[in-house]
Coordinates of C-alpha atoms in Angstrom, one line a residue:
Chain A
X3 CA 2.2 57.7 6.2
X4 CA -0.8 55.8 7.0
X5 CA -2.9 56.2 10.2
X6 CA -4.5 53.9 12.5
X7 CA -8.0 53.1 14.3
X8 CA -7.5 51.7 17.1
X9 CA -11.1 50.4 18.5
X10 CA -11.4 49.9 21.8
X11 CA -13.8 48.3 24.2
X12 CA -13.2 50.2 27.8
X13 CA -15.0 47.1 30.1
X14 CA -18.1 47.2 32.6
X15 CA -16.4 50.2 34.1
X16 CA -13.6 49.7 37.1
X17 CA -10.3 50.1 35.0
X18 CA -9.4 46.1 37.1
X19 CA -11.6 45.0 34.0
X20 CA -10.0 46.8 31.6
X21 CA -7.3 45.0 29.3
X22 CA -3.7 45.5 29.2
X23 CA -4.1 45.5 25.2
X24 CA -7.0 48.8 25.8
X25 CA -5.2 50.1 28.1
X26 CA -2.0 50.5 25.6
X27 CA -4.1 51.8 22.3
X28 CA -5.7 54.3 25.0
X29 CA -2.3 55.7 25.1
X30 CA -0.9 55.4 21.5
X31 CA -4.2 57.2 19.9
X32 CA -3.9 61.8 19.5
X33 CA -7.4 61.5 19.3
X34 CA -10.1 60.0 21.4
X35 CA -13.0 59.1 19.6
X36 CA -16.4 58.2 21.4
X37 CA -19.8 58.3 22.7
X38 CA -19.3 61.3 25.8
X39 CA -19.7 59.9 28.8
X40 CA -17.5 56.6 27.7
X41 CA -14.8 59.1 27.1
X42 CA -15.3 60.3 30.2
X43 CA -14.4 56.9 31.7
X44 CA -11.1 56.8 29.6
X45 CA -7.8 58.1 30.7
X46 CA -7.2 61.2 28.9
X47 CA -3.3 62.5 28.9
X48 CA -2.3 65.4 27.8
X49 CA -2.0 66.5 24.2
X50 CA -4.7 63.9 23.2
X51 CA -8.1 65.4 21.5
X52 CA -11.0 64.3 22.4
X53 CA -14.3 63.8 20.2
X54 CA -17.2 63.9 22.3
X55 CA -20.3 63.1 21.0
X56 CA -24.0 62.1 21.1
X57 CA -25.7 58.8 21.2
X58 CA -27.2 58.6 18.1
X59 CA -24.2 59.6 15.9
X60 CA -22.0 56.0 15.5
X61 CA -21.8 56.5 12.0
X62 CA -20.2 59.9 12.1
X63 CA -17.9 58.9 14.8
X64 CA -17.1 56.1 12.8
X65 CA -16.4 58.2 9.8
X66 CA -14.9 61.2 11.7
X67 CA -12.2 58.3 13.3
X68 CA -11.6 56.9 9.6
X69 CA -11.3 61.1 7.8
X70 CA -8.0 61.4 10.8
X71 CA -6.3 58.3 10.5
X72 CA -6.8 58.4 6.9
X73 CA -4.6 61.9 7.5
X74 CA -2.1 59.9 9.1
X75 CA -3.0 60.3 13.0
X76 CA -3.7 57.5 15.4
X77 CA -7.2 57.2 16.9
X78 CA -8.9 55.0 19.9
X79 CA -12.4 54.6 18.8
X80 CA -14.1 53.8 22.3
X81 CA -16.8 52.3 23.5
X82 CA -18.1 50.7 27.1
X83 CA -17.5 46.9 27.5
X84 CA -16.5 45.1 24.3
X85 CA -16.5 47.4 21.1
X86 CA -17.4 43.8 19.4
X87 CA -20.7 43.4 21.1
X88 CA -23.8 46.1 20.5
X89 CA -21.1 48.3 20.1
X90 CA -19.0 50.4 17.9
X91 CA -17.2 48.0 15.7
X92 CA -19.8 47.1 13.6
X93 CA -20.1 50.9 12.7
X94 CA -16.8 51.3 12.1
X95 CA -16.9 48.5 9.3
X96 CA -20.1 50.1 8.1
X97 CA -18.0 53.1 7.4
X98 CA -15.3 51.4 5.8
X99 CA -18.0 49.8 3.6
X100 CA -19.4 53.0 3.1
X101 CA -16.0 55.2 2.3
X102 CA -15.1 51.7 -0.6
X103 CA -12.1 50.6 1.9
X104 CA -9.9 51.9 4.9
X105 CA -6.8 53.9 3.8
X106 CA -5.3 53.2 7.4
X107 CA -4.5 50.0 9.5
X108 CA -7.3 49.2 12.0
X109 CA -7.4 47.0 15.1
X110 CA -10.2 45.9 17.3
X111 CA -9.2 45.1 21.1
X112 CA -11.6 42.9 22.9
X113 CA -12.9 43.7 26.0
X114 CA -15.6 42.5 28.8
X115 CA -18.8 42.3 27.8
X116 CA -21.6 43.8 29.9
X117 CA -23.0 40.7 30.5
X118 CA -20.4 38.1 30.8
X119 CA -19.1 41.5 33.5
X120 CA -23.4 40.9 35.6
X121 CA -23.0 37.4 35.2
X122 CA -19.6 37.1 37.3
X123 CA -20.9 39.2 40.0
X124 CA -24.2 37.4 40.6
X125 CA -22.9 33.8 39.6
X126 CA -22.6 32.0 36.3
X127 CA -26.0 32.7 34.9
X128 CA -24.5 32.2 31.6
X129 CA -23.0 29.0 31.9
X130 CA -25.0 27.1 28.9
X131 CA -26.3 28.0 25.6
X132 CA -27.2 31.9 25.9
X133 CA -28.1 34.4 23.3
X134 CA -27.8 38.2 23.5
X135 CA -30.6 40.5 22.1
X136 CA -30.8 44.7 21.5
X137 CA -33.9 45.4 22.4
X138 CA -33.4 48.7 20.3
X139 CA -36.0 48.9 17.5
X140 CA -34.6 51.8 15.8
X141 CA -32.2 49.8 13.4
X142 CA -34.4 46.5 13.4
X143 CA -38.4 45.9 13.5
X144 CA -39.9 45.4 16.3
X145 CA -41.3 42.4 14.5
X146 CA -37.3 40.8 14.3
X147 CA -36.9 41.3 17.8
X148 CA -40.4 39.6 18.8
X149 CA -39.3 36.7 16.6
X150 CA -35.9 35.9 18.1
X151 CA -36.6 36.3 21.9
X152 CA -39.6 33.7 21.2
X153 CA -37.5 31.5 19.4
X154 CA -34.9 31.9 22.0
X155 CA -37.0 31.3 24.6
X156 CA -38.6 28.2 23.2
X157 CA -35.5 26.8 22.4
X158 CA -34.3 27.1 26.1
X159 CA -31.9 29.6 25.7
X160 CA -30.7 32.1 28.4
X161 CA -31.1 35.5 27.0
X162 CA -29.1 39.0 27.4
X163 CA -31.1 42.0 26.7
X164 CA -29.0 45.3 26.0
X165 CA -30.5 48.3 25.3
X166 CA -33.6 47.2 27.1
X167 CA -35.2 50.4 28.1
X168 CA -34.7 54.3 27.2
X169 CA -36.9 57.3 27.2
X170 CA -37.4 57.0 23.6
X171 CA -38.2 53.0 24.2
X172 CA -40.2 52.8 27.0
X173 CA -43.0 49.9 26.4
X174 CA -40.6 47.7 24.6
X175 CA -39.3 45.6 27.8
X176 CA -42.7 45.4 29.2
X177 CA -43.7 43.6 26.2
X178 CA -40.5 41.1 25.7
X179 CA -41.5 40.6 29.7
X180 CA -45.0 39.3 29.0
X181 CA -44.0 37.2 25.8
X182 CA -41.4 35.6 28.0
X183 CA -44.4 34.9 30.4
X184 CA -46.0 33.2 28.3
X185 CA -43.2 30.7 27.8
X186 CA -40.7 30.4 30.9
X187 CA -42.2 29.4 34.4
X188 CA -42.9 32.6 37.1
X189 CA -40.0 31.9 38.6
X190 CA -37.3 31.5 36.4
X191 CA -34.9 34.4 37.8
X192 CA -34.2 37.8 35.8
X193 CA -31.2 39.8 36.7
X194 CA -30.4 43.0 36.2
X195 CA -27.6 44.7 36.9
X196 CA -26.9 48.5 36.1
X197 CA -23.3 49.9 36.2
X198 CA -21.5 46.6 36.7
X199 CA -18.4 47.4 39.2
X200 CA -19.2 51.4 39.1
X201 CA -20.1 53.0 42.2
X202 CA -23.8 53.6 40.9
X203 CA -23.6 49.7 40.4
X204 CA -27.4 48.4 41.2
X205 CA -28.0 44.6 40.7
X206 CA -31.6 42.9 41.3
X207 CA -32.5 39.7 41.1
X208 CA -36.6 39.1 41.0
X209 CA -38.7 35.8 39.8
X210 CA -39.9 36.4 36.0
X211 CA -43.3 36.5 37.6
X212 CA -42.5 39.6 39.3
X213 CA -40.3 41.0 36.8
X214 CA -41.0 44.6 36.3
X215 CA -39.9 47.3 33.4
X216 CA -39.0 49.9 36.0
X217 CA -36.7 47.6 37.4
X218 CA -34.2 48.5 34.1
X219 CA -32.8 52.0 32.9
X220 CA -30.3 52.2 29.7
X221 CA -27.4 51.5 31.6
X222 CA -29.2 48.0 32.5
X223 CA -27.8 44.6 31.0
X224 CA -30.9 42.2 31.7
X225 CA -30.3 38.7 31.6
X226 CA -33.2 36.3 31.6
X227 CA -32.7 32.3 33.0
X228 CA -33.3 29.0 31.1
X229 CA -35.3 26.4 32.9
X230 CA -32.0 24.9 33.9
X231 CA -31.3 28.4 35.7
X232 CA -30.8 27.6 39.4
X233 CA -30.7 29.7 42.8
X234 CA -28.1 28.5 45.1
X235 CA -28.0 30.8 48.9
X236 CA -25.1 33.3 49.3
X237 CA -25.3 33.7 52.8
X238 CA -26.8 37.6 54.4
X239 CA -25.9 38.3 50.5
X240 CA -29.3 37.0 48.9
X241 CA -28.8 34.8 46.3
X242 CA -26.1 33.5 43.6
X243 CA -27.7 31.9 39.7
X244 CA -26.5 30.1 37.7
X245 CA -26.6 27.6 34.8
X246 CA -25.5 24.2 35.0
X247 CA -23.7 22.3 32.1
X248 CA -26.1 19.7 32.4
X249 CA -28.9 20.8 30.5
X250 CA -32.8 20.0 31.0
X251 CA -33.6 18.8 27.5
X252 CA -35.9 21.4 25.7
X253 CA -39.6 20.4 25.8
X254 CA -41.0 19.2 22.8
Chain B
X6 CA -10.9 32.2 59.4
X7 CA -12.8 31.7 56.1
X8 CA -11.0 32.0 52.9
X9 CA -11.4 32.5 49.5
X10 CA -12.3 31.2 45.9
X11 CA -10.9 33.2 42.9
X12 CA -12.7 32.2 39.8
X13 CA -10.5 33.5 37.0
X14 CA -10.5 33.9 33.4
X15 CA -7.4 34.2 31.8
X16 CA -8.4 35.8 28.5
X17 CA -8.2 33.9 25.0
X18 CA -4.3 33.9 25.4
X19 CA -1.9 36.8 25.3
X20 CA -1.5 38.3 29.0
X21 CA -2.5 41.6 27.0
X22 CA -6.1 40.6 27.1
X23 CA -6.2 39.6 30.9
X24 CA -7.2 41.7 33.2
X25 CA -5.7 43.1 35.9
X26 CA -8.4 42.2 38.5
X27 CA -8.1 38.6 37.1
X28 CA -3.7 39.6 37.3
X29 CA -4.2 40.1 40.9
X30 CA -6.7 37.1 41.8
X31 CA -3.7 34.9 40.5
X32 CA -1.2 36.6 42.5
X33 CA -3.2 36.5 46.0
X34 CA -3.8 33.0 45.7
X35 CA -1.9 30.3 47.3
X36 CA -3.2 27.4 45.3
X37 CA -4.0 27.5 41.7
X38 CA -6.4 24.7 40.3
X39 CA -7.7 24.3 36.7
X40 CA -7.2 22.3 33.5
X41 CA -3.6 21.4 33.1
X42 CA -3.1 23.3 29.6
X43 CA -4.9 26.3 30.8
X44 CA -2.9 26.6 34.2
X45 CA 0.6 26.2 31.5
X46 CA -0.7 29.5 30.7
X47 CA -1.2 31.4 34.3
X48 CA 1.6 33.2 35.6
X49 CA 3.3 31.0 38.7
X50 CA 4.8 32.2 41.8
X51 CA 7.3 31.0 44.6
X52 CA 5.3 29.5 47.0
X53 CA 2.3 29.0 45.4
X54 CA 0.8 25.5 45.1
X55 CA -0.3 24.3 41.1
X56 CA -3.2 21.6 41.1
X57 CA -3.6 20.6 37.7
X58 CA -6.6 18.2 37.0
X59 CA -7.8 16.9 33.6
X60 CA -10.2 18.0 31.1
X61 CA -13.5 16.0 32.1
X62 CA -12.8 16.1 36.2
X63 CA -14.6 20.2 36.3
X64 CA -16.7 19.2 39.3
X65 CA -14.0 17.4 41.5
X66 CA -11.7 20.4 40.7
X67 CA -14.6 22.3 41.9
X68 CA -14.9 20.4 45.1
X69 CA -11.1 20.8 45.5
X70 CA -11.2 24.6 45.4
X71 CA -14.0 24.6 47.7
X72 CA -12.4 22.7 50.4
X73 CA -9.4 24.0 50.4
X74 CA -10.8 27.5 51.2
X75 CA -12.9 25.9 53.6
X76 CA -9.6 25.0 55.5
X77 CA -8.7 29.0 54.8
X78 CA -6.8 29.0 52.2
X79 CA -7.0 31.5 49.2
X80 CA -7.8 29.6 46.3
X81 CA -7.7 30.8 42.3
X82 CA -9.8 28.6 40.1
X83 CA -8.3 29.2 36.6
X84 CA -10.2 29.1 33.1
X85 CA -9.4 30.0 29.2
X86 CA -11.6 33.0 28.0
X87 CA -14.4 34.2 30.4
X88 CA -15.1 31.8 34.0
X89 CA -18.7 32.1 33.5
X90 CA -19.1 31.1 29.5
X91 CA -18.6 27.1 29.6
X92 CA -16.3 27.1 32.5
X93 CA -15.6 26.2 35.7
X94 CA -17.9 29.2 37.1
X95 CA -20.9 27.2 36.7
X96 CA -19.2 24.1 37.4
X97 CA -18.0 25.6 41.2
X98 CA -21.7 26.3 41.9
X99 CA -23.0 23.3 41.2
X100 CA -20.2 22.1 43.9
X101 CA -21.5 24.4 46.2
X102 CA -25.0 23.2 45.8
X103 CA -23.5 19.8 46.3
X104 CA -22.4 20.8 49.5
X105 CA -25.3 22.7 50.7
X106 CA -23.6 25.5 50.6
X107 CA -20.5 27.5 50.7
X108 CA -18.0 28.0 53.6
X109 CA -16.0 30.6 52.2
X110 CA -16.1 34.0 50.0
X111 CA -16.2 33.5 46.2
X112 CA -15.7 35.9 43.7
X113 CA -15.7 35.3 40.3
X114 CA -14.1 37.9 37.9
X115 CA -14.9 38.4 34.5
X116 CA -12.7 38.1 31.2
X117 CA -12.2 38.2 27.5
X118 CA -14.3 35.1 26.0
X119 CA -13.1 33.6 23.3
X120 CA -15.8 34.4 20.7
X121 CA -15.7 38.1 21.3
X122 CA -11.7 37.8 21.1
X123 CA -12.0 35.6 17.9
X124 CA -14.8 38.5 16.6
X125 CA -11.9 41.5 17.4
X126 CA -9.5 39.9 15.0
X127 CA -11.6 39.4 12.0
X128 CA -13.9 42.3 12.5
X129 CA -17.4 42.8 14.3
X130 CA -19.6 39.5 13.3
X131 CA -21.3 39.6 16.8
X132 CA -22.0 42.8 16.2
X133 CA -25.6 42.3 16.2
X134 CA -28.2 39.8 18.0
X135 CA -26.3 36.2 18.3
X136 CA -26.0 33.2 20.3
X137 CA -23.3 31.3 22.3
X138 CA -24.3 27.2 22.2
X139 CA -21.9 24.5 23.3
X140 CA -21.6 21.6 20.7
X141 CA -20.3 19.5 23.2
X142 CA -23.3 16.5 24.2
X143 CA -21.7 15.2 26.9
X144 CA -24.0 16.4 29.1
X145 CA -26.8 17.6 27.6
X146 CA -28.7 15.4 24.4
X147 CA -27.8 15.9 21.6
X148 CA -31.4 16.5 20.1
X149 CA -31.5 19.6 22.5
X150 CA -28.2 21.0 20.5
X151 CA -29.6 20.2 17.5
X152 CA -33.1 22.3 18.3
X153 CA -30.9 25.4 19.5
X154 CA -29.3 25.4 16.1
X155 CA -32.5 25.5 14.2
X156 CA -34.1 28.0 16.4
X157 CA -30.8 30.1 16.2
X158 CA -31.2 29.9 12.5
X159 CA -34.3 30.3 11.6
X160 CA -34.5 33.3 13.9
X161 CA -31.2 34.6 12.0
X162 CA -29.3 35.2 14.7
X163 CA -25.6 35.3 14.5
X164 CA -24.0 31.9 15.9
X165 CA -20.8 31.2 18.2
X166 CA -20.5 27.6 18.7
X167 CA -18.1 26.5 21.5
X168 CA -16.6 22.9 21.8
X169 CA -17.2 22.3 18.5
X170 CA -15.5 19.2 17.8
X171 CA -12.8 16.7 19.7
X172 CA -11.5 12.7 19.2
X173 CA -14.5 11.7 21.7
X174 CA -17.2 14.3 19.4
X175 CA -15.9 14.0 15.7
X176 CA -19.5 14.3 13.8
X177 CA -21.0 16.6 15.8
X178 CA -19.9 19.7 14.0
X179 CA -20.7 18.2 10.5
X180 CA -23.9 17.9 11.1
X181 CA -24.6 21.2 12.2
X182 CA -23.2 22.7 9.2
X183 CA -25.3 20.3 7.2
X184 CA -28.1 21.8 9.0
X185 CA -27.3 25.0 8.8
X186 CA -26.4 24.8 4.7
X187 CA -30.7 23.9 5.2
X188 CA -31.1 27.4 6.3
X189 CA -28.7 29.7 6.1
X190 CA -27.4 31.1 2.5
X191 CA -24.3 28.7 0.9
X192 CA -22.1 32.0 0.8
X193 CA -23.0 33.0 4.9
X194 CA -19.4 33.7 6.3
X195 CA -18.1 31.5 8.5
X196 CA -15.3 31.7 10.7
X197 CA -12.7 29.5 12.4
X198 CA -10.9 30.7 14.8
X199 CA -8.4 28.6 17.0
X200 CA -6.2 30.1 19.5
X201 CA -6.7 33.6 19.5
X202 CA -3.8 36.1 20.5
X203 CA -1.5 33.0 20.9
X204 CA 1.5 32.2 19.1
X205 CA 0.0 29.1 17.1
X206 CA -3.6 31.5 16.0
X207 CA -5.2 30.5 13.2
X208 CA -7.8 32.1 11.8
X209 CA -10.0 30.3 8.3
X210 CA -13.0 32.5 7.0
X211 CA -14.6 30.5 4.3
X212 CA -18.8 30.6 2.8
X213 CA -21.3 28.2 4.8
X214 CA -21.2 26.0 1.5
X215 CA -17.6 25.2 1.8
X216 CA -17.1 24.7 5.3
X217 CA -15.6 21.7 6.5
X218 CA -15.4 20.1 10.5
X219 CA -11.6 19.3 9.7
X220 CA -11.4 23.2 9.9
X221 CA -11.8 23.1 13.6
X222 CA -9.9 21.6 16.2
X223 CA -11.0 21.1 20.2
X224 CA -9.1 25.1 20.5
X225 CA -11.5 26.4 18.0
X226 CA -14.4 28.7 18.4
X227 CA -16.3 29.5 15.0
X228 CA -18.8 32.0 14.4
X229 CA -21.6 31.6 11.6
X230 CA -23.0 35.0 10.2
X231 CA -26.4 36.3 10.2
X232 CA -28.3 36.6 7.3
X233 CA -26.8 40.5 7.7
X234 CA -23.2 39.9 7.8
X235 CA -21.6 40.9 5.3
X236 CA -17.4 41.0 4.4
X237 CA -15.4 44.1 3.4
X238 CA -12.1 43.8 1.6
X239 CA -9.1 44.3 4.2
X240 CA -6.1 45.1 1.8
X241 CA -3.7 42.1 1.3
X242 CA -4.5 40.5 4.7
X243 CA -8.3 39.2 3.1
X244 CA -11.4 40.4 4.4
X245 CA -13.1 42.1 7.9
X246 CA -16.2 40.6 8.7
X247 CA -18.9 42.4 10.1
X248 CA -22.8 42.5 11.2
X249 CA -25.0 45.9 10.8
X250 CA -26.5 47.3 13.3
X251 CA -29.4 47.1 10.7
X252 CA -30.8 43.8 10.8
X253 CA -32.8 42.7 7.8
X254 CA -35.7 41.6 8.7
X255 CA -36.6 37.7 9.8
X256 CA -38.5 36.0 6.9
X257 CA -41.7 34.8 8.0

């Protein structure tokens, strides 16, 4: 009898954003398969095993949920927002590469993304063309990730930045910050937004100009304007962005 | 007494990938306004009053929403995918710019998009660094498209192109592949995807080099791989697609 990974993307964090489809493999899966404290966002019933573990493992995860269902048992392999974005779906596949096939079925449930989950509560920042960037240089070059947030930002783009800051990756934001300086006016608008519709949920908006690392910890989806990127006022609220359809044409 | 605007993404089809905050936007609203096809898909309740509007009138349905809660009433604004990726979120704050202002809550909630629903079902492909750009040049030139592409490709980032093609846009699409066949390798993956989760989903992976516009429709979303991404057989059911966390490096 043949096992099956299920993998799951949990949402920003309230279980409102959560899908139906999650929501469902959550429940089929003996085993729980994840980063800690994702799991500890999940519903856990009883008789269902749980696999905590740390942040830099993925690829034993990955493995670990492939070695069970390959025994027959049903896993939910979980991560925060969609398992499809930054996330632990790729991982899973690199294992499957790795073991020369899956010998179970395996499903991938969408969920909401962290930053399609900041853009809705401060607007619609990421209503034209947008590109999304790891700022994490410890599977890439630092060079790569240079590269694509200049071409990004010449080419108009608004940009998401996961992963933009950690204690191992302190300097890295600072850095993308000052290219972007170079490029984008001082007061194209940055958002971020930390723990999107958690209690801890924190969301700042400051002009580019004034844009500071600090202002991001690793729970922090960034999301950087194009020039098209407007402020419209939201009453004693502050401010709501966004990005119109009608697009300034790049500059040449 | 103020009321209310509900913008709502409905998921990429199946009620199983909606989610329950969007569920319950739908339920506490008395009037329901969107794109005819799209509202054909929201769940409809006695009482509750269905605007239906066409596919190029975004900023009068806009207007409608907004004055309607103006008068008090609760109003949900209703789009496919996510509200704030190429939707009406953007489009209901350009209204309320238009107005100089809002007189009335808004809340926009967040939902499934249809590239990281398309992504679920064939593997991880956005797994890594990519881009969302709108094909569509109705309102924005189409030189400025054509620049995103080529920045998007030469900085080998993964691509998701919405709107890709309809009667009014026919060539569009064709000549972005014939741009990207300048760039990107003949066998890069590349992915239609057209009506996710929906009884009439169709899904056509097929190399850069044989890709075709008649492969898309106006329901499609289709994703073009990374330099990185890579397939893995999937059994009799054809191949997973994914992208490493481990970029390759950008040529120079």
């Amino acid at each position: 009898m043949s096992g099956h990974v299920y993998v799951v993307g949990l949402g920003p964090g309230d279980e409102c954003h959560r899908t139906p489809a999650a929501d469902d493999a959550l429940k089929r899966a003996r085993h729980l398969v994840g980063y800690g404290p994702y799991l500890a966002r999940a519903p856990v019933r009883d008789g269902q095993v749980v696999h905590a573990s740390d942040n830099r493992e993925e690829l034993d995860r990955a493995c670990l949920a492939l070695d069970l269902a390959g025994a027959g048992e049903t896993v939910a392999v979980v991560s925060s927002g969609d398992a499809g974005v930054f996330a632990m779906a790729a991982t899973l596949f690199e294992a499957v590469e790795l073991q020369g096939g899956a010998g179970c079925d395996i499903t991938v449930l969408p969920g909401v993304t962290a930053m399609t989950a900041a853009a809705a509560r401060i607007g619609a920042p990421l209503g034209h063309d947008f590109c999304a960037i790891s700022l994490s240089d410890n599977l890439k070059p630092w060079e790569t990730i240079l590269q694509r947030v200049r071409a990004a930002a010449e080419a108009d783009f608004v940009m998401a930045f996961y992963n933009p800051i950690s204690t191992a990756r302190p300097w890295q934001l600072g850095k993308v910050l000052d290219l972007l300086r170079e490029v984008r006016a001082p007061d194209t608008p940055v958002i971020f937004a930390a723990a999107v519709s958690r209690p801890d949920e924190r969301i700042v908006v400051v002009p580019l100009g004034e844009a500071e690392p600090g202002m991001a910890d690793m729970r922090t989806v960034a999301i950087v304007g194009s020039s098209a990127t407007r402020s419209v006022p939201r009453g004693a609220d502050g401010v709501w962005i966004y990005t119109p359809r009608r697009a300034a044409p790049v500059s040449a």
